[in-house]
CSV table of C-alpha atoms and ligand atoms in Angstrom, one decimal:
chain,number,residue,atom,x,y,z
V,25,UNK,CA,3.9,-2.2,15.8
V,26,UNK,CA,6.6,-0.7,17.7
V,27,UNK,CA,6.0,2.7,20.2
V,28,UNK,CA,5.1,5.5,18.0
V,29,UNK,CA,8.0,8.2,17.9
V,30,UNK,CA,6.0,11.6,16.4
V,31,UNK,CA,8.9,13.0,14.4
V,32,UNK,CA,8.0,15.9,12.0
V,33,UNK,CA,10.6,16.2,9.2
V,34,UNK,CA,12.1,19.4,8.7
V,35,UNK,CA,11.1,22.5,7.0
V,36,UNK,CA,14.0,22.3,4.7
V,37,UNK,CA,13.0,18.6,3.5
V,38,UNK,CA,10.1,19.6,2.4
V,39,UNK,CA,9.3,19.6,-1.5
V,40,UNK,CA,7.8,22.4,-2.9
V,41,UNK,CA,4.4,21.6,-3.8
V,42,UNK,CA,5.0,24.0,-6.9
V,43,UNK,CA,7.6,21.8,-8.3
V,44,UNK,CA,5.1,18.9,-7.6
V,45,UNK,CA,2.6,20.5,-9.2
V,46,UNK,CA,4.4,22.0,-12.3
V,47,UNK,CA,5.7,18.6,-13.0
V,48,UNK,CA,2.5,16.8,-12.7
V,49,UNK,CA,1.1,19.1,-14.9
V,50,UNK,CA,3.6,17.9,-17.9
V,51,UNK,CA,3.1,14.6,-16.9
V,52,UNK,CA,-1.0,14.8,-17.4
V,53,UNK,CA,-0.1,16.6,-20.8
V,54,UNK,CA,1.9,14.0,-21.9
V,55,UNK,CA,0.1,10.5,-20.1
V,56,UNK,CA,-1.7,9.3,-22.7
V,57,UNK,CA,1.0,8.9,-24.8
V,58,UNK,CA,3.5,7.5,-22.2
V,59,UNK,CA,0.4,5.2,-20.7
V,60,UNK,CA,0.5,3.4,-24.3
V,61,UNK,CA,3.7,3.4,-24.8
V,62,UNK,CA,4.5,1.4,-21.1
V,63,UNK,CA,8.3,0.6,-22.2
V,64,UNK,CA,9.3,-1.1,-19.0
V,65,UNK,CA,11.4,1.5,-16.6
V,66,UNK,CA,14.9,1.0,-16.4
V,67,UNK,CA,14.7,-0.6,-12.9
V,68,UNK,CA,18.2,-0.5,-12.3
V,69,UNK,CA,18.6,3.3,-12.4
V,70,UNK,CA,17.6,4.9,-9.2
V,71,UNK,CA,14.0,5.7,-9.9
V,72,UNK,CA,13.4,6.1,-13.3
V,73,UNK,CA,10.3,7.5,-14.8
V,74,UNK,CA,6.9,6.0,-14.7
V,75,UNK,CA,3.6,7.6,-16.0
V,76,UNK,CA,0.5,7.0,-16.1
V,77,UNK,CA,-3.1,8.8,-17.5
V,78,UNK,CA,-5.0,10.5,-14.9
V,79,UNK,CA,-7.5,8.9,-13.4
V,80,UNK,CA,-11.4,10.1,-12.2
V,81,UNK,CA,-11.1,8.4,-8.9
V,82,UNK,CA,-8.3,11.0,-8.1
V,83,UNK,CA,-8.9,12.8,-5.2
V,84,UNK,CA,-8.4,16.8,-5.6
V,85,UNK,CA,-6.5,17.3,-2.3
V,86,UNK,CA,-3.3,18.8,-2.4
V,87,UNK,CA,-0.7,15.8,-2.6
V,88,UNK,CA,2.0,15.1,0.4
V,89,UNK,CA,5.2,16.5,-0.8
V,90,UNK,CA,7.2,12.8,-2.1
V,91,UNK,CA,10.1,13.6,0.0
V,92,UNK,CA,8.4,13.2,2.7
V,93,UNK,CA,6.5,9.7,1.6
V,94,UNK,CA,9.9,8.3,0.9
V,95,UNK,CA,11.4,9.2,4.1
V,96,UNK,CA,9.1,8.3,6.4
V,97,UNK,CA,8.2,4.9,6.0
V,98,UNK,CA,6.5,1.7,7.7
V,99,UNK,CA,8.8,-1.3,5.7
V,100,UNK,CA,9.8,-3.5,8.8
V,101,UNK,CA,12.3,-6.2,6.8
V,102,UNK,CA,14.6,-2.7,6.4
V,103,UNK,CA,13.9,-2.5,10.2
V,104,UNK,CA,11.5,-0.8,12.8
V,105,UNK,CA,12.1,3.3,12.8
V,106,UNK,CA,10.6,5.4,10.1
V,107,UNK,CA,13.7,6.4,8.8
V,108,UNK,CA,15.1,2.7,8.8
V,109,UNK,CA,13.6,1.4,5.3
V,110,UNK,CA,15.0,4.9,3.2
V,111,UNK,CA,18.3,4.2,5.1
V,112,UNK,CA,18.6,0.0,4.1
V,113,UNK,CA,15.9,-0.7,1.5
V,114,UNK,CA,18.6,0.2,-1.5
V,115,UNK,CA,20.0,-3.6,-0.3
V,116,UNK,CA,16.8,-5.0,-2.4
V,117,UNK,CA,17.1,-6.2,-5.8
V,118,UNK,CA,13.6,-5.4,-7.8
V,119,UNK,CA,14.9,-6.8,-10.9
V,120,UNK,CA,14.3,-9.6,-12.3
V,121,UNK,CA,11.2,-10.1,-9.7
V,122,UNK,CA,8.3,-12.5,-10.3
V,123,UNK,CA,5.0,-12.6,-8.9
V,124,UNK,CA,2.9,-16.3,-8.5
V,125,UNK,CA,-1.0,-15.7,-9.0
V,126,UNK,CA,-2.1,-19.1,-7.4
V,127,UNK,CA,-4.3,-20.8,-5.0
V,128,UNK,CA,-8.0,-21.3,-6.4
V,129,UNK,CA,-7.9,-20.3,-9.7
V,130,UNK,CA,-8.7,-22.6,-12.7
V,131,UNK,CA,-5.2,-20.7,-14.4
V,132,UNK,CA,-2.3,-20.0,-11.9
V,133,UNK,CA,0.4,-18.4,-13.5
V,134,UNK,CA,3.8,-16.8,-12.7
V,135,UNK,CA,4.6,-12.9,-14.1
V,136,UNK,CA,7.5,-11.5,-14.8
V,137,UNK,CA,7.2,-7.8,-13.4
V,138,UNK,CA,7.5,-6.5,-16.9
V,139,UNK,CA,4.6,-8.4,-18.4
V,140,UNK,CA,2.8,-7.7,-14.9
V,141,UNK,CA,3.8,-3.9,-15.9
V,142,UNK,CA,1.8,-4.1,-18.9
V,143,UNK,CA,-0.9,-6.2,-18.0
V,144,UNK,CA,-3.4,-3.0,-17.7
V,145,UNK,CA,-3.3,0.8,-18.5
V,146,UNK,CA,-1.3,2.8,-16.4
V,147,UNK,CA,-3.1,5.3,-14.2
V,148,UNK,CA,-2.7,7.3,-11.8
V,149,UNK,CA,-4.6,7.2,-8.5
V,150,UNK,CA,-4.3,10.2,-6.4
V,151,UNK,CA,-5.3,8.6,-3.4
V,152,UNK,CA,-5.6,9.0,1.0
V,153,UNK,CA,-3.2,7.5,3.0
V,154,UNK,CA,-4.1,6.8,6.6
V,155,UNK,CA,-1.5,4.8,8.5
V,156,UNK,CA,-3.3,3.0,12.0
V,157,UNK,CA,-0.4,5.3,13.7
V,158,UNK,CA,-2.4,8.6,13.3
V,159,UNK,CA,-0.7,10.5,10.3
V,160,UNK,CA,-2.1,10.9,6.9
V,161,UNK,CA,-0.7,11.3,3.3
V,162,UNK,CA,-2.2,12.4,-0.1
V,163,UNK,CA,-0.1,9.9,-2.4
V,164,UNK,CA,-0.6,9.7,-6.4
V,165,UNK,CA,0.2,6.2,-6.8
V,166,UNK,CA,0.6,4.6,-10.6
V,167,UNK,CA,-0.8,1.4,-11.1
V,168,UNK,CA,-3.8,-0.5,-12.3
V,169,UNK,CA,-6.7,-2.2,-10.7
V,170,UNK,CA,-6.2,-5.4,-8.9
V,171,UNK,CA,-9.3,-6.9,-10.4
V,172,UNK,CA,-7.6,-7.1,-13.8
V,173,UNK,CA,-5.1,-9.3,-12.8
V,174,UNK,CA,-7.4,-11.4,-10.8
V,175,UNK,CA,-9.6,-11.8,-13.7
V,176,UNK,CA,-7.4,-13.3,-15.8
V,177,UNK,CA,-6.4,-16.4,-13.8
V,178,UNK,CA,-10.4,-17.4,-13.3
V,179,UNK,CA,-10.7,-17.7,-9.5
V,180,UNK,CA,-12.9,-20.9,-8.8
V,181,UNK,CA,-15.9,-21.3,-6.7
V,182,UNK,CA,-14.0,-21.9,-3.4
V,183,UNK,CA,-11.8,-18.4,-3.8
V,184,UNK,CA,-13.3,-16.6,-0.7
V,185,UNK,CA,-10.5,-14.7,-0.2
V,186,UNK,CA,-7.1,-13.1,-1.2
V,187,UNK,CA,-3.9,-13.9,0.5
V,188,UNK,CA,-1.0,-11.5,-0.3
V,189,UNK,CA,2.9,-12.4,0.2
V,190,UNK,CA,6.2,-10.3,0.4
V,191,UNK,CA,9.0,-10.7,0.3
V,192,UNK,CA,11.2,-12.4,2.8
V,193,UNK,CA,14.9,-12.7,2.3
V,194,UNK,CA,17.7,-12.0,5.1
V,195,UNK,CA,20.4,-11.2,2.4
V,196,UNK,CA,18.5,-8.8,1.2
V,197,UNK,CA,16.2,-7.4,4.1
V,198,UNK,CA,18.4,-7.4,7.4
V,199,UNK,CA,16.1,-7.4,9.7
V,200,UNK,CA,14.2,-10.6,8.4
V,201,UNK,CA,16.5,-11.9,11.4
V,202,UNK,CA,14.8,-10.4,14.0
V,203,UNK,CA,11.2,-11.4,14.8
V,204,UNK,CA,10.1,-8.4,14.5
V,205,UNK,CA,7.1,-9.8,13.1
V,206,UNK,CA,5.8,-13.6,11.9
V,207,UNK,CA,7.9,-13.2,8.5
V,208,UNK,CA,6.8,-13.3,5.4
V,209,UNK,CA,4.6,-10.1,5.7
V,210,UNK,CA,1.5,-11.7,4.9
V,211,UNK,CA,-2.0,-9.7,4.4
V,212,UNK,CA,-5.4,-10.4,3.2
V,213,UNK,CA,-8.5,-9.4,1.8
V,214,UNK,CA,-11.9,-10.7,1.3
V,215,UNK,CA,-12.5,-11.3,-2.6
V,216,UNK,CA,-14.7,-8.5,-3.1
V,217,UNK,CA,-12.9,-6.0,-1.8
V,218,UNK,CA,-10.0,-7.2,-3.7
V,219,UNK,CA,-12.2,-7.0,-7.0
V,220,UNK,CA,-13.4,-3.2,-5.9
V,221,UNK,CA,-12.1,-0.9,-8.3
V,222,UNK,CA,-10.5,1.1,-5.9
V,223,UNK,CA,-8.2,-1.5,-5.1
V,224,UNK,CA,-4.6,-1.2,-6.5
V,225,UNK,CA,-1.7,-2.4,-7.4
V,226,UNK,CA,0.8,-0.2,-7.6
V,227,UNK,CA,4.0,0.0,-9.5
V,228,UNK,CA,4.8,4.0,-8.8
V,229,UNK,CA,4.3,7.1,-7.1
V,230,UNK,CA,4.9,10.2,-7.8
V,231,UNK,CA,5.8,9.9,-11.7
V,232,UNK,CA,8.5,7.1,-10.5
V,233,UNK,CA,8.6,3.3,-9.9
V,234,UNK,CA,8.6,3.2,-6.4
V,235,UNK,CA,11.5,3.5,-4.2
V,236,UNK,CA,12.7,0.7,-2.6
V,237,UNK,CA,11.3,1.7,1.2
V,238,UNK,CA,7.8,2.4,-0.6
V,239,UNK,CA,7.5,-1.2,-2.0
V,240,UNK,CA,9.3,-1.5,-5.3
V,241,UNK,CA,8.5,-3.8,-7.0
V,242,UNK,CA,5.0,-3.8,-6.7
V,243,UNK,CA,2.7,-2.8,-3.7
V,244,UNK,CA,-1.2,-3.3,-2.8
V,245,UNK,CA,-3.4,0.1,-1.9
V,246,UNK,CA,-6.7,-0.4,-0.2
V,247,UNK,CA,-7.1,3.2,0.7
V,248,UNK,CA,-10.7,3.0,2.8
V,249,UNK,CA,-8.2,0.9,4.9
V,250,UNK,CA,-5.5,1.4,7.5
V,251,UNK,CA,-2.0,1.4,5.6
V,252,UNK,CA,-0.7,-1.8,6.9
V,253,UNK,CA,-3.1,-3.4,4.2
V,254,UNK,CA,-0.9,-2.2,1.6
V,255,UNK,CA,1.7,-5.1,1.1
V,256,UNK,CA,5.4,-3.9,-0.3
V,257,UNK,CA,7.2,-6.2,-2.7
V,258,UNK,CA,4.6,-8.9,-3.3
V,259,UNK,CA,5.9,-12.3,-4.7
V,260,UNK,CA,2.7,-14.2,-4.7
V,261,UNK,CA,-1.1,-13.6,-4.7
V,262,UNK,CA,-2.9,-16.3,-3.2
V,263,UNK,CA,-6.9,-17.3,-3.5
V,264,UNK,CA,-7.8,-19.4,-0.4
V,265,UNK,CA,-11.0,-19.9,1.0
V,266,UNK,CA,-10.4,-19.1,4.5
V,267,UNK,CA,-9.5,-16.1,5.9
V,268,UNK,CA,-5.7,-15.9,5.8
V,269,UNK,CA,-4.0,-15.5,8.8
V,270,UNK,CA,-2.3,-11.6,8.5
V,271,UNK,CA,1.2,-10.8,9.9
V,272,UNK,CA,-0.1,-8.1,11.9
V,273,UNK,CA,-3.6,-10.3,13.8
V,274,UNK,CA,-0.3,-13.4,14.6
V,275,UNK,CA,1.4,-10.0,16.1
V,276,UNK,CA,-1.4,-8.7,18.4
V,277,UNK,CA,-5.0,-9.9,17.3
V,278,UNK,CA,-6.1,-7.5,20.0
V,279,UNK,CA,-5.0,-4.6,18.0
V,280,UNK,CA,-5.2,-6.0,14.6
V,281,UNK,CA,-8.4,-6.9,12.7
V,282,UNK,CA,-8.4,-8.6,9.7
V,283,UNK,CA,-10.3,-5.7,8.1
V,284,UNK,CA,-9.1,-2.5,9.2
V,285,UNK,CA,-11.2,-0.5,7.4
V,286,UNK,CA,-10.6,3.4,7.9
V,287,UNK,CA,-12.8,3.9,11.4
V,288,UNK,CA,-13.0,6.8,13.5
V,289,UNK,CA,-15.2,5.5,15.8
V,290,UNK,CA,-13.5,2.3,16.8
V,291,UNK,CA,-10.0,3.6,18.9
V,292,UNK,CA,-6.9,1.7,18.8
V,293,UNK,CA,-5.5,0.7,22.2
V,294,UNK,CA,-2.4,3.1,21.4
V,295,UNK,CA,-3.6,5.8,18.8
V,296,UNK,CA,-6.4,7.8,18.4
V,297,UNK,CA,-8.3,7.2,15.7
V,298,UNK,CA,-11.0,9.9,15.3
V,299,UNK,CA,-8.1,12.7,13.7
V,300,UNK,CA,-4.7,12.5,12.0
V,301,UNK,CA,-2.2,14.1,10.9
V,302,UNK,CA,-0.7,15.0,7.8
V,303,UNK,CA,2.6,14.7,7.2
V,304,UNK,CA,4.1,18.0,6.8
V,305,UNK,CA,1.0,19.8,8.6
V,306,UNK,CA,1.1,20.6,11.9
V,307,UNK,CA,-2.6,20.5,13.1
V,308,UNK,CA,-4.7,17.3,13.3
V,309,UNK,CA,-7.8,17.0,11.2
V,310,UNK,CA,-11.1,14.8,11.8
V,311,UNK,CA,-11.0,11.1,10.0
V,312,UNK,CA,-13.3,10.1,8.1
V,313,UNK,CA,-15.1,6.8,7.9
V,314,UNK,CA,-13.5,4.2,5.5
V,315,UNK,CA,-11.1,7.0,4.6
V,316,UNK,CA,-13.5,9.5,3.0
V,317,UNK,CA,-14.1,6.5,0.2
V,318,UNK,CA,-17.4,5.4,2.6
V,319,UNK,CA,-19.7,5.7,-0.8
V,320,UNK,CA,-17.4,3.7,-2.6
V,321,UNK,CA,-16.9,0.6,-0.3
V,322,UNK,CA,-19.5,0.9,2.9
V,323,UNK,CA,-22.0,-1.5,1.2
V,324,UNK,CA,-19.4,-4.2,1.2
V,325,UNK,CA,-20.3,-4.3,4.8
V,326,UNK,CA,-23.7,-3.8,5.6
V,327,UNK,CA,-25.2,-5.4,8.2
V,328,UNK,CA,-21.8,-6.1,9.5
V,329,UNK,CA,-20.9,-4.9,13.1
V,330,UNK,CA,-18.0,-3.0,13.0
V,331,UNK,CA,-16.9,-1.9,16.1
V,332,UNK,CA,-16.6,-5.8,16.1
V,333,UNK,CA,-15.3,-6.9,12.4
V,334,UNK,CA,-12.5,-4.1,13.5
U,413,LIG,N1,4.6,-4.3,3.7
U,413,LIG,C1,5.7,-5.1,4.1
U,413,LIG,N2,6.1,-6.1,3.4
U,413,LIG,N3,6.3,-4.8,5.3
U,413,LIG,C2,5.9,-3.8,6.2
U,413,LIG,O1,6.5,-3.7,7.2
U,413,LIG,N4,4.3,-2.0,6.5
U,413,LIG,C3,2.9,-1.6,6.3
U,413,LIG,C4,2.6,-1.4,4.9
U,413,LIG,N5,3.2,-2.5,4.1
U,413,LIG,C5,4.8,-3.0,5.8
U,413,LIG,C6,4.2,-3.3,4.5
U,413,LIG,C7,2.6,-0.4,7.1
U,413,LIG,S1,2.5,-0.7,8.8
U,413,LIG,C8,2.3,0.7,6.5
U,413,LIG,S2,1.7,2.0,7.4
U,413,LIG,C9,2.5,0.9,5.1
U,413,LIG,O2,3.1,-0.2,4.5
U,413,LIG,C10,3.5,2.1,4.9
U,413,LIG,O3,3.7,2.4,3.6
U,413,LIG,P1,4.6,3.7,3.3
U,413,LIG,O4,5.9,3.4,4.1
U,413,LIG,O5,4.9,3.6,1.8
U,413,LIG,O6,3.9,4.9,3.7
């Protein structure tokens, strides 16, 4: 990843978290109803509604206002400053958009992303954020389970693994000319952590479909891991039985593991790891193994070194 530029947004871009707050609180009042109803969004209209019922696995902490998670984003194909992917991502085209489920499964099949919209209940996961960069975010994120897709194309035997895809087109995403990175943007998982029910894949955020620089389509949230797990605008989802080969380890395997869990004890060559910062807050607070999710996930690696396995 490029030199990190700290660059606090201003005072004045801040949403109120009142407004956040009073809005959410019509939209828990009204989920269920929307949830079932899951009339696919208007995709064409800049950011149309998208709701889903509230889910346990929420965490209660006060969410990042969403002007701030739409302005300051990682989306390198829309170019390497945080303010680059608000600024070019409106250049992508989410709809129509299909997603291949391949690889080892004893069913592969290709989704249109409004069937893939109503392949599950809606919810919505009020989740963690840490980027490997050092800052934070609280993000309520609409989607479903990744394990309820997987399930339905029968992974065989030989599916060790998860391979995730975006997409990678220079008419669409300028900076797919530069090698910025090994394009496509290419991530992975191991399959259990892919069938954890934590894992998501989100459609929205924020009672939205996602904006463009967020990862409209479709995204992937691991949030016990480092951001850069979370694949924007997936186009195929891959079962391989070796450990794919991620964007990031071709980049700088020195930097890059291939699990990236959440780890304030294992330091990054360029950022600290053992505190962040929150977007929008001004001091740093301690991190927290595998994200503060430790008691969900830290069994899917015992007996695993870590400092190693980074
Ligand atoms: N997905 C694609 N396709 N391209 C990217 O550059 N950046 C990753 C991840 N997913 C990235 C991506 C990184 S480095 C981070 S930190 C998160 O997206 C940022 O998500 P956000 O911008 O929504 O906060």
């Amino acid at each position: 990843m490029p030199r990190f530029k700290l660059s606090l947004p201003a005072p004045s871009e801040i949403t109120t978290q009142s407004i956040f707050s009073q809005r959410r609180r019509l939209l828990v009042a009204g989920a269920s109803t929307l949830a079932l109803a899951a009339t696919p969004p208007a995709w064409a209209s800049p950011n149309p509604r998208l709701s889903g019922r509230p889910s346990p696995m929420s965490s209660d902490e006060k969410p990042t206002s969403a002007q701030q998670v739409s302005s300051y984003c990682n989306f390198y194909e829309f170019g390497p400053d945080k303010d680059s992917p608000s600024r070019h991502a409106h250049r992508l085209q989410t709809h129509p958009w299909q997603v291949s489920v391949d690889g080892e499964v004893k069913r592969p099949r290709t989704f249109g992303i409004d069937d893939l919209l109503k392949l599950a209940p809606l919810e919505e996961r009020i989740y963690r954020f840490r980027c490997v960069e050092g800052w934070s975010a609280v993000i309520p994120w609409i989607g479903w389970p990744l394990a309820s897709l997987l399930k339905q194309v029968e992974p065989t035997g030989n599916a060790r693994f998860v391979e995730f895809t975006s997409l990678a087109d220079a008419e669409q995403m300028p900076y797919i000319r530069l090698p910025l990175l090994d394009w496509p943007y290419v991530e992975g998982l191991r399959l259990d952590e892919a069938m954890n029910p934590l894992t998501l894949l989100a459609f929205g955020m924020y009672g939205e479909v996602l904006p463009k620089q967020n990862g409209a389509p479709l995204r992937l949230i691991v949030p016990w891991k480092y951001g850069f797990k979370g694949s924007k605008s997936i186009v195929r989802i891959r079962f391989v039985e070796k450990q794919p080969s991620t964007a990031w380890m071709k980049a700088n395997p020195d930097e890059y593991g291939f699990y990236s869990n959440v780890n304030p004890a294992v330091p990054h060559k360029r950022w600290l790891q053992s505190h962040e910062r929150r977007l929008g807050e001004f001091f740093k607070r301690p991190t927290q193994p595998f994200n503060g999710y430790a008691e969900q996930v830290a069994h899917l690696y015992a007996g695993m070194d870590l400092q190693r396995n980074f």
